[in-house]
mmCIF file of C-alpha atoms in Angstrom:
data_model
loop_
_atom_site.group_PDB
_atom_site.id
_atom_site.type_symbol
_atom_site.label_atom_id
_atom_site.label_comp_id
_atom_site.label_asym_id
_atom_site.label_seq_id
_atom_site.Cartn_x
_atom_site.Cartn_y
_atom_site.Cartn_z
ATOM 1 C CA MET A 26 52.155 -1.648 -170.587
ATOM 2 C CA THR A 27 54.444 0.317 -172.910
ATOM 3 C CA ASP A 28 51.737 2.968 -173.214
ATOM 4 C CA THR A 29 51.696 3.391 -169.430
ATOM 5 C CA ILE A 30 55.480 3.773 -169.218
ATOM 6 C CA ASP A 31 55.420 6.223 -172.138
ATOM 7 C CA GLU A 32 52.648 8.173 -170.403
ATOM 8 C CA ILE A 33 54.684 8.336 -167.172
ATOM 9 C CA ALA A 34 57.755 9.519 -169.104
ATOM 10 C CA CYS A 35 55.652 12.161 -170.861
ATOM 11 C CA LEU A 36 54.232 13.409 -167.548
ATOM 12 C CA PHE A 37 57.750 13.759 -166.133
ATOM 13 C CA ARG A 38 58.911 15.595 -169.267
ATOM 14 C CA GLN A 39 55.943 17.942 -169.152
ATOM 15 C CA PHE A 40 55.718 18.626 -165.399
ATOM 16 C CA GLY A 41 58.967 17.380 -163.837
ATOM 17 C CA ASP A 42 60.493 20.857 -163.644
ATOM 18 C CA ASN A 43 57.629 22.112 -161.461
ATOM 19 C CA THR A 44 58.504 22.694 -157.819
ATOM 20 C CA TYR A 45 55.031 23.023 -156.258
ATOM 21 C CA GLY A 46 56.588 25.273 -153.631
ATOM 22 C CA GLU A 47 59.559 23.040 -152.745
ATOM 23 C CA ALA A 48 63.229 23.974 -153.109
ATOM 24 C CA CYS A 49 63.703 21.203 -155.690
ATOM 25 C CA THR A 50 61.992 20.152 -158.898
ATOM 26 C CA GLN A 51 59.515 17.301 -158.901
ATOM 27 C CA ILE A 52 61.798 15.222 -161.107
ATOM 28 C CA SER A 53 64.716 15.607 -158.688
ATOM 29 C CA HIS A 54 62.354 14.831 -155.788
ATOM 30 C CA ALA A 55 61.090 11.656 -157.491
ATOM 31 C CA VAL A 56 64.587 10.454 -158.393
ATOM 32 C CA SER A 57 65.980 11.308 -154.963
ATOM 33 C CA SER A 58 63.090 9.593 -153.157
ATOM 34 C CA ALA A 59 63.579 6.447 -155.257
ATOM 35 C CA TRP A 60 67.341 6.588 -154.709
ATOM 36 C CA HIS A 61 66.840 6.771 -150.933
ATOM 37 C CA ALA A 62 64.483 3.787 -151.082
ATOM 38 C CA GLN A 63 67.029 1.835 -153.103
ATOM 39 C CA GLN A 64 69.858 2.766 -150.716
ATOM 40 C CA HIS A 65 67.780 1.390 -147.840
ATOM 41 C CA GLN A 66 67.376 -1.851 -149.816
ATOM 42 C CA ALA A 67 63.634 -1.402 -150.172
ATOM 43 C CA ALA A 68 61.728 -3.872 -152.309
ATOM 44 C CA PRO A 69 61.423 -2.905 -155.999
ATOM 45 C CA ASP A 70 57.715 -2.139 -155.530
ATOM 46 C CA MET A 71 58.582 0.375 -152.781
ATOM 47 C CA VAL A 72 61.330 1.953 -154.900
ATOM 48 C CA CYS A 73 58.760 2.308 -157.696
ATOM 49 C CA ALA A 74 56.272 3.839 -155.230
ATOM 50 C CA ALA A 75 58.940 6.304 -154.085
ATOM 51 C CA PHE A 76 59.570 7.287 -157.709
ATOM 52 C CA LEU A 77 55.870 7.708 -158.560
ATOM 53 C CA HIS A 78 54.398 8.918 -155.251
ATOM 54 C CA ASP A 79 53.724 12.494 -156.430
ATOM 55 C CA ILE A 80 52.638 11.716 -159.995
ATOM 56 C CA GLY A 81 49.109 12.708 -158.988
ATOM 57 C CA HIS A 82 50.261 16.339 -159.088
ATOM 58 C CA PHE A 83 51.227 15.858 -162.759
ATOM 59 C CA ILE A 84 47.936 14.142 -163.584
ATOM 60 C CA ALA A 85 45.992 16.971 -161.920
ATOM 61 C CA ASP A 86 48.145 19.559 -163.695
ATOM 62 C CA LYS A 87 47.639 17.925 -167.090
ATOM 63 C CA ALA A 88 43.868 17.695 -166.581
ATOM 64 C CA GLN A 89 43.732 21.161 -164.935
ATOM 65 C CA LEU A 90 41.641 19.698 -162.125
ATOM 66 C CA ASP A 91 39.883 22.001 -159.698
ATOM 67 C CA GLY A 92 41.923 22.329 -156.521
ATOM 68 C CA LEU A 93 45.275 22.741 -158.271
ATOM 69 C CA ASP A 94 47.356 25.559 -156.799
ATOM 70 C CA GLN A 95 50.988 26.594 -156.305
ATOM 71 C CA TRP A 96 51.466 23.579 -153.989
ATOM 72 C CA GLY A 97 50.092 21.099 -156.535
ATOM 73 C CA HIS A 98 46.885 19.240 -155.755
ATOM 74 C CA SER A 99 45.940 18.388 -152.180
ATOM 75 C CA GLU A 100 44.351 15.105 -153.335
ATOM 76 C CA HIS A 101 47.354 14.032 -155.432
ATOM 77 C CA ALA A 102 47.781 10.817 -153.434
ATOM 78 C CA ASP A 103 44.266 9.596 -154.244
ATOM 79 C CA ILE A 104 44.577 10.753 -157.854
ATOM 80 C CA ALA A 105 47.860 8.857 -158.277
ATOM 81 C CA SER A 106 46.647 5.729 -156.496
ATOM 82 C CA HIS A 107 43.531 5.491 -158.647
ATOM 83 C CA TRP A 108 45.474 6.174 -161.863
ATOM 84 C CA LEU A 109 48.156 3.582 -161.069
ATOM 85 C CA ALA A 110 45.602 0.939 -160.040
ATOM 86 C CA GLN A 111 43.713 1.471 -163.315
ATOM 87 C CA ARG A 112 46.927 0.806 -165.219
ATOM 88 C CA GLY A 113 47.612 -2.483 -163.491
ATOM 89 C CA PHE A 114 50.198 -1.565 -160.876
ATOM 90 C CA PRO A 115 50.191 -3.845 -157.837
ATOM 91 C CA ALA A 116 48.637 -2.735 -154.555
ATOM 92 C CA SER A 117 52.154 -2.765 -153.068
ATOM 93 C CA VAL A 118 52.828 0.301 -155.245
ATOM 94 C CA TYR A 119 49.556 2.214 -155.214
ATOM 95 C CA LEU A 120 48.443 1.691 -151.601
ATOM 96 C CA PRO A 121 51.527 3.265 -149.969
ATOM 97 C CA ILE A 122 51.115 6.128 -152.448
ATOM 98 C CA ARG A 123 47.451 6.460 -151.533
ATOM 99 C CA TYR A 124 48.336 6.773 -147.846
ATOM 100 C CA HIS A 125 51.607 8.737 -147.939
ATOM 101 C CA VAL A 126 49.760 11.992 -147.210
ATOM 102 C CA GLN A 127 48.006 10.332 -144.276
ATOM 103 C CA ALA A 128 51.458 9.206 -143.122
ATOM 104 C CA LYS A 129 52.528 12.861 -143.090
ATOM 105 C CA ARG A 130 49.461 13.747 -141.033
ATOM 106 C CA TYR A 131 50.257 10.845 -138.679
ATOM 107 C CA ALA A 132 53.894 11.901 -138.306
ATOM 108 C CA ALA A 133 52.747 15.446 -137.528
ATOM 109 C CA ASN A 134 50.574 14.027 -134.730
ATOM 110 C CA ILE A 135 53.462 12.007 -133.284
ATOM 111 C CA ALA A 136 56.474 14.276 -133.848
ATOM 112 C CA GLY A 137 54.986 17.667 -134.641
ATOM 113 C CA THR A 138 55.662 19.753 -137.728
ATOM 114 C CA ARG A 139 59.148 21.083 -136.953
ATOM 115 C CA CYS A 140 60.832 18.920 -139.611
ATOM 116 C CA LEU A 141 58.499 19.861 -142.468
ATOM 117 C CA SER A 142 59.540 22.125 -145.310
ATOM 118 C CA ASP A 143 57.450 25.267 -145.788
ATOM 119 C CA ALA A 144 55.642 23.661 -148.721
ATOM 120 C CA SER A 145 54.960 20.466 -146.740
ATOM 121 C CA TRP A 146 53.601 22.527 -143.855
ATOM 122 C CA GLN A 147 51.327 24.475 -146.226
ATOM 123 C CA THR A 148 50.010 21.319 -147.869
ATOM 124 C CA LEU A 149 49.571 19.636 -144.481
ATOM 125 C CA GLN A 150 47.088 22.388 -143.627
ATOM 126 C CA GLN A 151 45.189 21.739 -146.884
ATOM 127 C CA GLN A 152 45.216 17.996 -146.198
ATOM 128 C CA GLY A 153 43.563 18.227 -142.795
ATOM 129 C CA GLY A 154 46.473 19.072 -140.506
ATOM 130 C CA ALA A 155 47.978 16.704 -137.971
ATOM 131 C CA MET A 156 45.858 13.632 -137.243
ATOM 132 C CA THR A 157 43.877 13.482 -134.066
ATOM 133 C CA ASP A 158 44.753 10.656 -131.686
ATOM 134 C CA SER A 159 41.723 8.652 -132.830
ATOM 135 C CA GLU A 160 42.629 9.178 -136.506
ATOM 136 C CA ALA A 161 46.174 8.036 -135.700
ATOM 137 C CA ARG A 162 44.913 4.824 -134.052
ATOM 138 C CA ALA A 163 42.702 4.083 -137.064
ATOM 139 C CA PHE A 164 45.624 4.730 -139.432
ATOM 140 C CA GLU A 165 47.871 2.385 -137.424
ATOM 141 C CA ALA A 166 45.279 -0.369 -137.963
ATOM 142 C CA LEU A 167 45.523 -0.203 -141.767
ATOM 143 C CA GLY A 168 47.172 -3.166 -143.446
ATOM 144 C CA CYS A 169 49.536 -0.867 -145.346
ATOM 145 C CA PHE A 170 50.443 1.374 -142.386
ATOM 146 C CA ALA A 171 54.107 0.282 -142.294
ATOM 147 C CA GLN A 172 54.515 0.695 -146.063
ATOM 148 C CA ALA A 173 52.892 4.146 -146.020
ATOM 149 C CA MET A 174 55.247 5.235 -143.236
ATOM 150 C CA GLU A 175 58.227 3.776 -145.105
ATOM 151 C CA LEU A 176 57.270 5.710 -148.240
ATOM 152 C CA ARG A 177 56.846 8.864 -146.146
ATOM 153 C CA ARG A 178 60.441 8.545 -144.918
ATOM 154 C CA TYR A 179 61.709 8.314 -148.509
ATOM 155 C CA ASP A 180 59.482 11.235 -149.499
ATOM 156 C CA ASP A 181 60.863 13.377 -146.673
ATOM 157 C CA SER A 182 64.460 12.343 -147.488
ATOM 158 C CA GLY A 183 64.013 12.994 -151.192
ATOM 159 C CA LYS A 184 64.206 16.778 -151.270
ATOM 160 C CA PRO A 185 67.745 17.497 -152.439
ATOM 161 C CA SER A 186 69.127 20.989 -152.000
ATOM 162 C CA HIS A 187 71.786 20.338 -154.627
ATOM 163 C CA ILE A 188 71.715 19.301 -158.265
ATOM 164 C CA ILE A 189 71.384 15.563 -158.769
ATOM 165 C CA ASP A 190 71.281 13.316 -161.821
ATOM 166 C CA THR A 191 67.679 13.467 -162.973
ATOM 167 C CA ASP A 192 67.897 10.788 -165.637
ATOM 168 C CA ILE A 193 64.648 8.887 -165.204
ATOM 169 C CA ALA A 194 65.558 6.044 -167.591
ATOM 170 C CA PRO A 195 66.725 3.640 -164.853
ATOM 171 C CA TRP A 196 63.649 4.408 -162.782
ATOM 172 C CA LEU A 197 61.372 3.856 -165.773
ATOM 173 C CA ALA A 198 63.114 0.510 -166.347
ATOM 174 C CA LEU A 199 62.434 -0.477 -162.741
ATOM 175 C CA THR A 200 58.835 0.747 -163.089
ATOM 176 C CA THR A 201 58.452 -1.461 -166.175
ATOM 177 C CA GLN A 202 59.743 -4.472 -164.230
ATOM 178 C CA VAL A 203 57.314 -3.822 -161.387
ATOM 179 C CA LEU A 204 54.382 -3.293 -163.756
ATOM 180 C CA THR A 205 55.117 -6.516 -165.652
ATOM 181 C CA GLY A 206 55.860 -8.517 -162.513
ATOM 182 C CA GLN A 207 59.423 -9.357 -163.569
#
């Protein structure tokens, strides 16, 4: 368990200053997303998911996986979900992460793309674009649909245009609690 938390901390130290095309760093995005989840009184597992939802970009960057570009990795959600599941995180953390990109595609089907940042619009194109109506109905039927949409809201809210406190220690502490079931 300590190894996993140390590995997460190392990934943030190594890749947290990357922007992947956004106007903020990945570390500020992770902290801000988690903060928004906490402010909305989300469950600890959801706050942890908000903190870790883009860690797949870091994993892909570290491994120099094919498909990595200036926007990160288009399959970062699957990469993160698999990695977190292997390390013993509960499904309530890794499933919303797995589907947060699909939630963006769903939201683009329902509301359009007018609220997306340039980077989110670019990656949406790489990720299949807005869902079709039939894809949206299938997504709505998933057991974790509501959690994926909740995480998407925190993801979209977590793109600060100003400098924020990027101390990850409290978020790592929460991640430890979630991982150990405390």
